[in-house]
Amino acid sequence: MPGQTPGPTFGPARQTWVDLRWRGAPVALPWAVALLMLAASAALFPSSISYGGLATMTPLLGVLIVASLGQSLVIGTGGIDLSVSSVVTVAGIVLVMKSAGDGTSIPVAIAYAVGAGLLCGVANGVLVEYVGLSPLVATLATGQVMAGLASIWYSDGVNRLAVPEEWNEFTGHLLSGGISLILVASVILVALTSLILSYTAVGRRLTAASTGPRAARYQGIAVRRYRAATYVLASLLYSVGGVLLVGSIGTSTPTLGDAYQLSTIVVVVIGGAALSGGRLHPAATLAGAVFLIFINQDVAATGAAPGTQGVIQGAVLILAMLATGLGAVRLLRRRRTGGTADAEAAQAA
């Protein structure tokens, strides 16, 4: 109308910037924190980024990334997986038992190890999604079963066996600068997971079933099946982490995976995920793993008591959960304010 001030318009460039900011914000903050931690570690403990420090740290970082990626799939549904440590341990013990004990070829031994972990994942998915048990109770129970099996097999002869030399050499291979091949493989896995979740129909359905199960059901998505599949995929990743870890250190122990029980949860929460569930950001999980591994490395460098790492991980988990909660509240307020402003602009136009 003549004399009326036109309302605000948003061109393609503005829309692209908003879209990039929406997609990048959940990943940018965890990476900013991780890079600050890396810089602090390099300044305070230069040996942590030396060839020897990286050669020791990067295999463990790679395994942590793989296991945390599995935990993130479960946490994305609003669940939690407490069987992670037991699956890692069982996978490592089965690999040694079959390859070094029974003389099975390494590829077949890996298949046995991964298969054992998958059985736990299937049990978790069925108990949580189809039987209706609490994820906390179900995964804790299956984890105890797996831990018992690991202890039995270990005492039955695995304690006297070592990882075959060829597998130890493969998993212990270092690239230039002391970077482990395991770390490179884990980063590639994170990238593939991001692509699958964002650009494939299966990935989008999995995200929908995790973040909005009721709406997903209206769209005809088999929600239970997809949510149960997250536990299976998680156990697959734990098993892969277990066979990589046991190959890297050269031997199996009944406590092989104990360090991953809490640390995987801490990593996912540092990556900005809420324990109530939500959209997955694998790159943010990668940042959380980098942050945590450097904290552990720095604590070890100070010569502090071994239990100090557990104390710090617990404190970091609490702080990360508080930060995530405050961030969610602020985002909700911003959306409400933005929605009101948009409505007023529309009325003025």
mmCIF file of C-alpha atoms in Angstrom:
data_model
loop_
_atom_site.group_PDB
_atom_site.id
_atom_site.type_symbol
_atom_site.label_atom_id
_atom_site.label_comp_id
_atom_site.label_asym_id
_atom_site.label_seq_id
_atom_site.Cartn_x
_atom_site.Cartn_y
_atom_site.Cartn_z
ATOM 1 C CA MET A 1 0.000 0.000 0.000
ATOM 2 C CA PRO A 2 1.237 3.573 -0.682
ATOM 3 C CA GLY A 3 3.045 5.170 2.213
ATOM 4 C CA GLN A 4 3.429 1.894 4.092
ATOM 5 C CA THR A 5 6.907 0.850 5.174
ATOM 6 C CA PRO A 6 7.784 -2.526 3.692
ATOM 7 C CA GLY A 7 8.539 -5.322 6.107
ATOM 8 C CA PRO A 8 11.935 -6.931 6.439
ATOM 9 C CA THR A 9 13.020 -9.269 3.687
ATOM 10 C CA PHE A 10 15.478 -12.110 3.855
ATOM 11 C CA GLY A 11 17.482 -12.899 0.725
ATOM 12 C CA PRO A 12 19.208 -16.149 -0.199
ATOM 13 C CA ALA A 13 22.513 -15.022 1.343
ATOM 14 C CA ARG A 14 20.853 -14.297 4.677
ATOM 15 C CA GLN A 15 19.019 -17.627 4.588
ATOM 16 C CA THR A 16 22.264 -19.487 3.805
ATOM 17 C CA TRP A 17 24.023 -17.813 6.730
ATOM 18 C CA VAL A 18 21.190 -18.669 9.107
ATOM 19 C CA ASP A 19 21.219 -22.286 7.896
ATOM 20 C CA LEU A 20 24.991 -22.571 8.343
ATOM 21 C CA ARG A 21 24.804 -21.052 11.802
ATOM 22 C CA TRP A 22 22.023 -23.446 12.789
ATOM 23 C CA ARG A 23 23.999 -26.440 11.581
ATOM 24 C CA GLY A 24 27.391 -25.309 12.834
ATOM 25 C CA ALA A 25 26.568 -23.927 16.281
ATOM 26 C CA PRO A 26 26.181 -27.311 18.046
ATOM 27 C CA VAL A 27 29.610 -28.356 16.734
ATOM 28 C CA ALA A 28 31.484 -25.046 16.989
ATOM 29 C CA LEU A 29 31.325 -24.671 20.762
ATOM 30 C CA PRO A 30 32.611 -28.176 21.626
ATOM 31 C CA TRP A 31 35.449 -27.708 19.159
ATOM 32 C CA ALA A 32 36.317 -24.305 20.594
ATOM 33 C CA VAL A 33 36.559 -25.876 24.057
ATOM 34 C CA ALA A 34 38.581 -28.822 22.719
ATOM 35 C CA LEU A 35 41.053 -26.577 20.894
ATOM 36 C CA LEU A 36 41.498 -24.433 24.004
ATOM 37 C CA MET A 37 42.256 -27.588 25.968
ATOM 38 C CA LEU A 38 44.727 -28.700 23.309
ATOM 39 C CA ALA A 39 46.472 -25.325 23.374
ATOM 40 C CA ALA A 40 46.668 -25.368 27.178
ATOM 41 C CA SER A 41 48.110 -28.875 27.157
ATOM 42 C CA ALA A 42 50.708 -27.922 24.561
ATOM 43 C CA ALA A 43 51.746 -24.905 26.650
ATOM 44 C CA LEU A 44 51.838 -26.644 30.033
ATOM 45 C CA PHE A 45 52.991 -30.104 28.939
ATOM 46 C CA PRO A 46 54.854 -29.866 25.612
ATOM 47 C CA SER A 47 55.641 -33.578 25.766
ATOM 48 C CA SER A 48 51.950 -34.329 25.172
ATOM 49 C CA ILE A 49 52.262 -33.267 21.535
ATOM 50 C CA SER A 50 55.715 -34.754 20.967
ATOM 51 C CA TYR A 51 56.150 -37.844 18.809
ATOM 52 C CA GLY A 52 56.238 -40.129 21.831
ATOM 53 C CA GLY A 53 53.254 -38.452 23.486
ATOM 54 C CA LEU A 54 51.132 -38.656 20.363
ATOM 55 C CA ALA A 55 52.203 -42.245 19.691
ATOM 56 C CA THR A 56 50.917 -43.197 23.130
ATOM 57 C CA MET A 57 47.814 -41.014 23.171
ATOM 58 C CA THR A 58 46.349 -41.204 19.657
ATOM 59 C CA PRO A 59 45.527 -44.957 19.676
ATOM 60 C CA LEU A 60 43.587 -44.460 22.907
ATOM 61 C CA LEU A 61 41.919 -41.374 21.449
ATOM 62 C CA GLY A 62 40.838 -43.365 18.397
ATOM 63 C CA VAL A 63 39.287 -46.112 20.524
ATOM 64 C CA LEU A 64 37.557 -43.514 22.708
ATOM 65 C CA ILE A 65 36.073 -41.850 19.629
ATOM 66 C CA VAL A 66 34.731 -45.152 18.275
ATOM 67 C CA ALA A 67 33.196 -46.206 21.610
ATOM 68 C CA SER A 68 31.776 -42.723 22.277
ATOM 69 C CA LEU A 69 30.192 -42.655 18.838
ATOM 70 C CA GLY A 70 28.292 -45.796 19.812
ATOM 71 C CA GLN A 71 27.233 -44.280 23.128
ATOM 72 C CA SER A 72 26.025 -41.149 21.312
ATOM 73 C CA LEU A 73 23.634 -43.228 19.200
ATOM 74 C CA VAL A 74 21.984 -44.569 22.349
ATOM 75 C CA ILE A 75 21.964 -41.240 24.196
ATOM 76 C CA GLY A 76 20.360 -39.696 21.111
ATOM 77 C CA THR A 77 17.269 -41.810 21.831
ATOM 78 C CA GLY A 78 17.167 -40.637 25.440
ATOM 79 C CA GLY A 79 18.694 -43.900 26.652
ATOM 80 C CA ILE A 80 22.060 -44.807 28.103
ATOM 81 C CA ASP A 81 24.287 -47.846 27.647
ATOM 82 C CA LEU A 82 26.150 -49.200 30.677
ATOM 83 C CA SER A 83 27.289 -52.342 28.879
ATOM 84 C CA VAL A 84 29.995 -50.493 26.940
ATOM 85 C CA SER A 85 32.898 -51.497 29.177
ATOM 86 C CA SER A 86 31.887 -55.162 29.208
ATOM 87 C CA VAL A 87 31.445 -55.331 25.436
ATOM 88 C CA VAL A 88 34.868 -53.762 24.875
ATOM 89 C CA THR A 89 36.387 -56.304 27.274
ATOM 90 C CA VAL A 90 34.597 -59.327 25.797
ATOM 91 C CA ALA A 91 35.515 -58.325 22.235
ATOM 92 C CA GLY A 92 39.171 -58.095 23.194
ATOM 93 C CA ILE A 93 39.167 -61.402 25.068
ATOM 94 C CA VAL A 94 37.310 -63.265 22.307
ATOM 95 C CA LEU A 95 39.753 -61.953 19.717
ATOM 96 C CA VAL A 96 42.717 -63.279 21.701
ATOM 97 C CA MET A 97 40.925 -66.523 22.579
ATOM 98 C CA LYS A 98 40.122 -67.331 18.961
ATOM 99 C CA SER A 99 43.231 -66.020 17.191
ATOM 100 C CA ALA A 100 45.963 -66.899 19.686
ATOM 101 C CA GLY A 101 44.217 -69.750 21.491
ATOM 102 C CA ASP A 102 42.332 -71.668 18.793
ATOM 103 C CA GLY A 103 44.591 -70.654 15.911
ATOM 104 C CA THR A 104 41.702 -69.009 14.045
ATOM 105 C CA SER A 105 42.645 -66.492 11.370
ATOM 106 C CA ILE A 106 42.485 -62.881 12.485
ATOM 107 C CA PRO A 107 39.545 -61.872 10.204
ATOM 108 C CA VAL A 108 37.486 -64.798 11.525
ATOM 109 C CA ALA A 109 38.529 -64.025 15.111
ATOM 110 C CA ILE A 110 37.405 -60.424 14.614
ATOM 111 C CA ALA A 111 34.065 -61.709 13.333
ATOM 112 C CA TYR A 112 33.663 -63.820 16.485
ATOM 113 C CA ALA A 113 34.563 -60.835 18.683
ATOM 114 C CA VAL A 114 32.159 -58.484 16.923
ATOM 115 C CA GLY A 115 29.449 -61.158 16.937
ATOM 116 C CA ALA A 116 29.721 -61.525 20.713
ATOM 117 C CA GLY A 117 29.261 -57.790 21.102
ATOM 118 C CA LEU A 118 26.324 -57.725 18.717
ATOM 119 C CA LEU A 119 24.502 -60.329 20.815
ATOM 120 C CA CYS A 120 24.672 -57.923 23.741
ATOM 121 C CA GLY A 121 23.388 -55.082 21.556
ATOM 122 C CA VAL A 122 20.458 -57.150 20.312
ATOM 123 C CA ALA A 123 19.573 -58.079 23.890
ATOM 124 C CA ASN A 124 19.730 -54.417 24.933
ATOM 125 C CA GLY A 125 17.535 -53.291 22.045
ATOM 126 C CA VAL A 126 14.902 -55.957 22.674
ATOM 127 C CA LEU A 127 14.814 -55.419 26.449
ATOM 128 C CA VAL A 128 14.568 -51.633 26.197
ATOM 129 C CA GLU A 129 12.370 -51.069 23.151
ATOM 130 C CA TYR A 130 10.193 -54.198 23.012
ATOM 131 C CA VAL A 131 10.039 -55.404 26.614
ATOM 132 C CA GLY A 132 10.000 -51.876 28.021
ATOM 133 C CA LEU A 133 12.760 -52.141 30.614
ATOM 134 C CA SER A 134 14.673 -49.090 31.737
ATOM 135 C CA PRO A 135 17.846 -48.586 29.653
ATOM 136 C CA LEU A 136 19.780 -48.134 32.880
ATOM 137 C CA VAL A 137 18.652 -51.501 34.278
ATOM 138 C CA ALA A 138 18.704 -53.457 31.014
ATOM 139 C CA THR A 139 22.181 -52.420 29.890
ATOM 140 C CA LEU A 140 23.602 -52.775 33.387
ATOM 141 C CA ALA A 141 22.255 -56.347 33.556
ATOM 142 C CA THR A 142 23.519 -57.380 30.133
ATOM 143 C CA GLY A 143 26.839 -55.737 30.944
ATOM 144 C CA GLN A 144 27.123 -57.866 34.071
ATOM 145 C CA VAL A 145 26.465 -61.012 32.037
ATOM 146 C CA MET A 146 29.146 -60.031 29.544
ATOM 147 C CA ALA A 147 31.589 -59.179 32.342
ATOM 148 C CA GLY A 148 30.998 -62.605 33.882
ATOM 149 C CA LEU A 149 31.674 -64.337 30.564
ATOM 150 C CA ALA A 150 34.825 -62.277 30.106
ATOM 151 C CA SER A 151 36.085 -63.309 33.535
ATOM 152 C CA ILE A 152 35.353 -67.001 32.867
ATOM 153 C CA TRP A 153 37.070 -67.020 29.471
ATOM 154 C CA TYR A 154 40.028 -65.039 30.746
ATOM 155 C CA SER A 155 40.638 -67.410 33.647
ATOM 156 C CA ASP A 156 40.210 -70.384 31.351
ATOM 157 C CA GLY A 157 43.443 -69.738 29.500
ATOM 158 C CA VAL A 158 43.241 -66.348 27.809
ATOM 159 C CA ASN A 159 45.313 -64.874 30.636
ATOM 160 C CA ARG A 160 48.304 -66.756 29.248
ATOM 161 C CA LEU A 161 47.853 -65.589 25.652
ATOM 162 C CA ALA A 162 48.969 -62.512 23.735
ATOM 163 C CA VAL A 163 47.559 -60.828 20.651
ATOM 164 C CA PRO A 164 49.008 -62.225 17.402
ATOM 165 C CA GLU A 165 51.997 -60.201 16.300
ATOM 166 C CA GLU A 166 50.534 -59.253 12.921
ATOM 167 C CA TRP A 167 47.424 -57.723 14.507
ATOM 168 C CA ASN A 168 49.545 -55.907 17.079
ATOM 169 C CA GLU A 169 51.708 -54.445 14.323
ATOM 170 C CA PHE A 170 48.705 -53.422 12.229
ATOM 171 C CA THR A 171 46.852 -51.629 15.028
ATOM 172 C CA GLY A 172 50.082 -50.135 16.336
ATOM 173 C CA HIS A 173 51.046 -48.626 12.989
ATOM 174 C CA LEU A 174 51.973 -44.955 13.233
ATOM 175 C CA LEU A 175 51.842 -42.326 10.513
ATOM 176 C CA SER A 176 54.110 -39.304 10.340
ATOM 177 C CA GLY A 177 54.253 -37.292 13.550
ATOM 178 C CA GLY A 178 53.263 -40.213 15.733
ATOM 179 C CA ILE A 179 49.592 -40.228 14.675
ATOM 180 C CA SER A 180 48.012 -43.649 15.078
ATOM 181 C CA LEU A 181 46.262 -45.392 12.217
ATOM 182 C CA ILE A 182 43.448 -46.103 14.692
ATOM 183 C CA LEU A 183 42.838 -42.371 15.128
ATOM 184 C CA VAL A 184 42.722 -41.790 11.382
ATOM 185 C CA ALA A 185 40.233 -44.635 10.968
ATOM 186 C CA SER A 186 38.056 -43.275 13.785
ATOM 187 C CA VAL A 187 37.936 -39.796 12.214
ATOM 188 C CA ILE A 188 36.895 -41.336 8.886
ATOM 189 C CA LEU A 189 34.189 -43.261 10.752
ATOM 190 C CA VAL A 190 32.907 -40.021 12.300
ATOM 191 C CA ALA A 191 32.735 -38.399 8.859
ATOM 192 C CA LEU A 192 30.868 -41.382 7.374
ATOM 193 C CA THR A 193 28.410 -41.399 10.286
ATOM 194 C CA SER A 194 27.724 -37.694 9.792
ATOM 195 C CA LEU A 195 27.071 -38.220 6.083
ATOM 196 C CA ILE A 196 24.768 -41.182 6.717
ATOM 197 C CA LEU A 197 22.749 -39.342 9.359
ATOM 198 C CA SER A 198 22.393 -36.185 7.281
ATOM 199 C CA TYR A 199 22.104 -37.357 3.694
ATOM 200 C CA THR A 200 20.540 -40.831 3.626
ATOM 201 C CA ALA A 201 16.963 -41.911 4.154
ATOM 202 C CA VAL A 202 17.994 -44.436 6.810
ATOM 203 C CA GLY A 203 19.935 -41.779 8.692
ATOM 204 C CA ARG A 204 17.071 -39.283 8.613
ATOM 205 C CA ARG A 205 14.614 -41.931 9.791
ATOM 206 C CA LEU A 206 16.944 -42.896 12.611
ATOM 207 C CA THR A 207 17.227 -39.249 13.641
ATOM 208 C CA ALA A 208 13.458 -38.808 13.479
ATOM 209 C CA ALA A 209 12.845 -41.962 15.534
ATOM 210 C CA SER A 210 15.338 -40.744 18.127
ATOM 211 C CA THR A 211 14.334 -37.105 18.438
ATOM 212 C CA GLY A 212 10.586 -37.253 17.811
ATOM 213 C CA PRO A 213 9.230 -40.803 18.064
ATOM 214 C CA ARG A 214 5.562 -39.776 18.094
ATOM 215 C CA ALA A 215 5.880 -37.643 14.962
ATOM 216 C CA ALA A 216 7.975 -40.363 13.333
ATOM 217 C CA ARG A 217 5.198 -42.910 13.901
ATOM 218 C CA TYR A 218 2.754 -40.625 12.102
ATOM 219 C CA GLN A 219 5.175 -40.625 9.159
ATOM 220 C CA GLY A 220 5.097 -44.417 9.013
ATOM 221 C CA ILE A 221 8.580 -44.953 10.450
ATOM 222 C CA ALA A 222 9.145 -48.189 12.388
ATOM 223 C CA VAL A 223 10.248 -46.321 15.498
ATOM 224 C CA ARG A 224 10.898 -49.300 17.757
ATOM 225 C CA ARG A 225 12.975 -51.023 15.140
ATOM 226 C CA TYR A 226 15.154 -47.971 14.547
ATOM 227 C CA ARG A 227 15.566 -47.207 18.236
ATOM 228 C CA ALA A 228 16.458 -50.838 18.996
ATOM 229 C CA ALA A 229 18.953 -50.699 16.137
ATOM 230 C CA THR A 230 20.864 -47.935 17.926
ATOM 231 C CA TYR A 231 21.800 -50.400 20.687
ATOM 232 C CA VAL A 232 22.948 -52.942 18.115
ATOM 233 C CA LEU A 233 25.004 -50.355 16.234
ATOM 234 C CA ALA A 234 26.433 -49.094 19.520
ATOM 235 C CA SER A 235 27.580 -52.588 20.492
ATOM 236 C CA LEU A 236 29.078 -53.020 17.027
ATOM 237 C CA LEU A 237 31.170 -49.903 17.615
ATOM 238 C CA TYR A 238 32.137 -51.001 21.140
ATOM 239 C CA SER A 239 33.296 -54.321 19.720
ATOM 240 C CA VAL A 240 35.355 -52.614 17.040
ATOM 241 C CA GLY A 241 36.873 -50.446 19.745
ATOM 242 C CA GLY A 242 37.675 -53.566 21.770
ATOM 243 C CA VAL A 243 39.490 -55.385 18.982
ATOM 244 C CA LEU A 244 41.459 -52.233 18.142
ATOM 245 C CA LEU A 245 42.338 -51.609 21.787
ATOM 246 C CA VAL A 246 43.517 -55.143 22.526
ATOM 247 C CA GLY A 247 45.595 -55.096 19.352
ATOM 248 C CA SER A 248 47.180 -51.811 20.332
ATOM 249 C CA ILE A 249 48.192 -52.822 23.856
ATOM 250 C CA GLY A 250 49.069 -56.408 22.895
ATOM 251 C CA THR A 251 47.175 -58.308 25.582
ATOM 252 C CA SER A 252 43.704 -58.684 27.085
ATOM 253 C CA THR A 253 42.634 -58.173 30.686
ATOM 254 C CA PRO A 254 39.321 -58.514 32.563
ATOM 255 C CA THR A 255 39.358 -54.735 33.024
ATOM 256 C CA LEU A 256 40.200 -53.880 29.422
ATOM 257 C CA GLY A 257 37.118 -51.707 28.875
ATOM 258 C CA ASP A 258 36.567 -50.295 32.354
ATOM 259 C CA ALA A 259 37.879 -46.858 31.401
ATOM 260 C CA TYR A 260 35.096 -46.462 28.828
ATOM 261 C CA GLN A 261 32.119 -46.888 31.161
ATOM 262 C CA LEU A 262 32.016 -43.253 32.285
ATOM 263 C CA SER A 263 34.315 -41.643 29.739
ATOM 264 C CA THR A 264 32.029 -42.342 26.761
ATOM 265 C CA ILE A 265 29.138 -40.636 28.547
ATOM 266 C CA VAL A 266 31.355 -37.690 29.476
ATOM 267 C CA VAL A 267 32.522 -37.337 25.866
ATOM 268 C CA VAL A 268 28.990 -37.315 24.473
ATOM 269 C CA VAL A 269 27.783 -34.756 27.009
ATOM 270 C CA ILE A 270 30.843 -32.540 26.424
ATOM 271 C CA GLY A 271 29.825 -32.693 22.765
ATOM 272 C CA GLY A 272 26.616 -30.913 23.710
ATOM 273 C CA ALA A 273 24.212 -33.865 23.784
ATOM 274 C CA ALA A 274 21.471 -33.940 26.380
ATOM 275 C CA LEU A 275 20.900 -37.184 28.266
ATOM 276 C CA SER A 276 17.196 -36.735 27.527
ATOM 277 C CA GLY A 277 17.921 -37.337 23.851
ATOM 278 C CA GLY A 278 18.204 -35.196 20.757
ATOM 279 C CA ARG A 279 19.852 -34.745 17.401
ATOM 280 C CA LEU A 280 23.250 -36.405 16.965
ATOM 281 C CA HIS A 281 26.374 -34.445 16.022
ATOM 282 C CA PRO A 282 29.243 -36.925 15.500
ATOM 283 C CA ALA A 283 31.764 -34.114 14.938
ATOM 284 C CA ALA A 284 30.869 -32.702 18.353
ATOM 285 C CA THR A 285 31.429 -36.136 19.893
ATOM 286 C CA LEU A 286 34.865 -36.153 18.268
ATOM 287 C CA ALA A 287 35.600 -32.788 19.906
ATOM 288 C CA GLY A 288 34.477 -34.126 23.274
ATOM 289 C CA ALA A 289 36.878 -37.060 22.936
ATOM 290 C CA VAL A 290 39.777 -34.731 22.106
ATOM 291 C CA PHE A 291 38.967 -32.596 25.143
ATOM 292 C CA LEU A 292 38.777 -35.538 27.531
ATOM 293 C CA ILE A 293 41.869 -37.354 26.274
ATOM 294 C CA PHE A 294 44.008 -34.256 26.798
ATOM 295 C CA ILE A 295 42.644 -33.830 30.314
ATOM 296 C CA ASN A 296 43.574 -37.440 31.084
ATOM 297 C CA GLN A 297 46.984 -36.946 29.509
ATOM 298 C CA ASP A 298 47.643 -33.817 31.563
ATOM 299 C CA VAL A 299 46.551 -35.471 34.798
ATOM 300 C CA ALA A 300 48.894 -38.377 34.103
ATOM 301 C CA ALA A 301 51.718 -35.933 33.339
ATOM 302 C CA THR A 302 51.343 -34.297 36.756
ATOM 303 C CA GLY A 303 51.885 -37.642 38.468
ATOM 304 C CA ALA A 304 48.563 -37.401 40.315
ATOM 305 C CA ALA A 305 46.953 -40.473 41.860
ATOM 306 C CA PRO A 306 45.169 -42.754 39.335
ATOM 307 C CA GLY A 307 41.784 -42.012 40.898
ATOM 308 C CA THR A 308 42.199 -38.340 40.029
ATOM 309 C CA GLN A 309 41.099 -38.992 36.460
ATOM 310 C CA GLY A 310 37.800 -40.415 37.705
ATOM 311 C CA VAL A 311 37.253 -37.399 39.967
ATOM 312 C CA ILE A 312 37.911 -34.979 37.114
ATOM 313 C CA GLN A 313 35.727 -36.914 34.669
ATOM 314 C CA GLY A 314 32.839 -36.835 37.130
ATOM 315 C CA ALA A 315 33.278 -33.103 37.688
ATOM 316 C CA VAL A 316 33.480 -32.438 33.947
ATOM 317 C CA LEU A 317 30.302 -34.466 33.396
ATOM 318 C CA ILE A 318 28.415 -32.390 35.964
ATOM 319 C CA LEU A 319 29.660 -29.112 34.497
ATOM 320 C CA ALA A 320 28.875 -30.211 30.936
ATOM 321 C CA MET A 321 25.348 -31.236 31.912
ATOM 322 C CA LEU A 322 24.799 -27.885 33.620
ATOM 323 C CA ALA A 323 26.090 -26.055 30.555
ATOM 324 C CA THR A 324 23.892 -28.138 28.256
ATOM 325 C CA GLY A 325 20.850 -27.449 30.423
ATOM 326 C CA LEU A 326 21.488 -23.708 30.517
ATOM 327 C CA GLY A 327 22.070 -23.689 26.766
ATOM 328 C CA ALA A 328 18.759 -25.435 26.147
ATOM 329 C CA VAL A 329 16.916 -22.896 28.322
ATOM 330 C CA ARG A 330 18.523 -19.971 26.494
ATOM 331 C CA LEU A 331 17.729 -21.502 23.101
ATOM 332 C CA LEU A 332 14.097 -21.958 24.122
ATOM 333 C CA ARG A 333 13.861 -18.352 25.243
ATOM 334 C CA ARG A 334 15.522 -17.128 22.066
ATOM 335 C CA ARG A 335 13.110 -19.103 19.911
ATOM 336 C CA ARG A 336 10.140 -17.702 21.801
ATOM 337 C CA THR A 337 11.487 -14.168 21.481
ATOM 338 C CA GLY A 338 12.295 -14.710 17.818
ATOM 339 C CA GLY A 339 8.850 -16.104 17.154
ATOM 340 C CA THR A 340 7.215 -13.078 18.789
ATOM 341 C CA ALA A 341 9.413 -10.708 16.788
ATOM 342 C CA ASP A 342 8.602 -12.496 13.530
ATOM 343 C CA ALA A 343 4.882 -12.335 14.282
ATOM 344 C CA GLU A 344 5.089 -8.579 14.985
ATOM 345 C CA ALA A 345 7.063 -8.043 11.773
ATOM 346 C CA ALA A 346 4.477 -9.968 9.800
ATOM 347 C CA GLN A 347 1.656 -7.890 11.247
ATOM 348 C CA ALA A 348 3.529 -4.679 10.464
ATOM 349 C CA ALA A 349 4.045 -5.808 6.872
#
